[in-house]
Amino acid sequence: MKRLVFMGTPEFAVPILEALVGSYQIVAVVTQPDQPTGRGQKIGSPPIKKLALAHGLPVLQPLSLRRPEVVAELKDLMPEVIVVAAFGQILPPEVLAIPPHGCLNVHASLLPRYRGAAPIAAAILAGEEQTGVTLMLMDEGLDTGPILTQAGCKIEPQDTTGSLSVKLAHLGAGLLVETLPRWLDGQLVPQ
């Protein structure tokens, strides 16, 4: 079973991690630190942390991936691939270089359109009729790495950022499950 580190934070990442559980040896789930949320500003855990703990997966919540001790800890895990879905931090070169099969990002747009942190809202605001997900090999830029595969999704008139996020998360999970084994077996060439 291939060793994998998963990096994600919000609800969008939940179906993607769920799709990997049981098929890969998930040696760590990396997510953002717990934050104050809601009216009472009580400390709350990110959705991905809740899911990881429910599956008994080890959770790391570093303030920054640039700290040498965090990079060392990730290296010690010896992941063959790192899968990223809406993590919330840019991966530094030292982290990108760790896994032999690279770092794959499940991005909620049909790149090169709508790079960055809010691609779903951007597609809706632009009046797009279609969007989708891109599975890409990460590099040092923001959503600039080569593409492994993409899948499209119609934007319905009643779609909101929330409803479209759910659709794209499930589409991304399916695309990852279908694509990751082919990538790890060397059957895909990034474009």
PDB file of C-alpha atoms in Angstrom, residues 8-15 17 29 31-32 34 37 44-54:
ATOM      1  CA  GLY A   8      -6.437  19.914   3.429  1.00  0.00           C
ATOM      2  CA  THR A   9      -8.573  22.021   5.720  1.00  0.00           C
ATOM      3  CA  PRO A  10     -12.181  22.940   4.803  1.00  0.00           C
ATOM      4  CA  GLU A  11     -15.281  20.912   4.025  1.00  0.00           C
ATOM      5  CA  PHE A  12     -14.240  20.794   0.330  1.00  0.00           C
ATOM      6  CA  ALA A  13     -11.375  18.442   1.271  1.00  0.00           C
ATOM      7  CA  VAL A  14     -13.532  15.974   3.240  1.00  0.00           C
ATOM      8  CA  PRO A  15     -14.900  13.830   0.349  1.00  0.00           C
ATOM      9  CA  LEU A  17      -9.788  12.380   1.982  1.00  0.00           C
ATOM     10  CA  VAL A  29      -3.154  14.430   7.647  1.00  0.00           C
ATOM     11  CA  THR A  31      -4.338  20.784   8.308  1.00  0.00           C
ATOM     12  CA  GLN A  32      -4.519  24.343   9.582  1.00  0.00           C
ATOM     13  CA  ASP A  34      -7.684  25.038  15.304  1.00  0.00           C
ATOM     14  CA  THR A  37     -15.237  30.118  15.154  1.00  0.00           C
ATOM     15  CA  GLY A  44     -13.005  24.751  16.586  1.00  0.00           C
ATOM     16  CA  SER A  45     -11.210  22.109  14.573  1.00  0.00           C
ATOM     17  CA  PRO A  46     -11.104  22.164  10.770  1.00  0.00           C
ATOM     18  CA  PRO A  47     -13.483  19.666   9.100  1.00  0.00           C
ATOM     19  CA  ILE A  48     -10.552  17.609   7.806  1.00  0.00           C
ATOM     20  CA  LYS A  49      -9.148  17.180  11.323  1.00  0.00           C
ATOM     21  CA  LYS A  50     -12.491  15.840  12.555  1.00  0.00           C
ATOM     22  CA  LEU A  51     -12.592  13.306   9.718  1.00  0.00           C
ATOM     23  CA  ALA A  52      -8.961  12.265  10.217  1.00  0.00           C
ATOM     24  CA  LEU A  53      -9.477  11.673  13.943  1.00  0.00           C
ATOM     25  CA  ALA A  54     -12.673   9.700  13.239  1.00  0.00           C
TER      26      ALA A  54
END
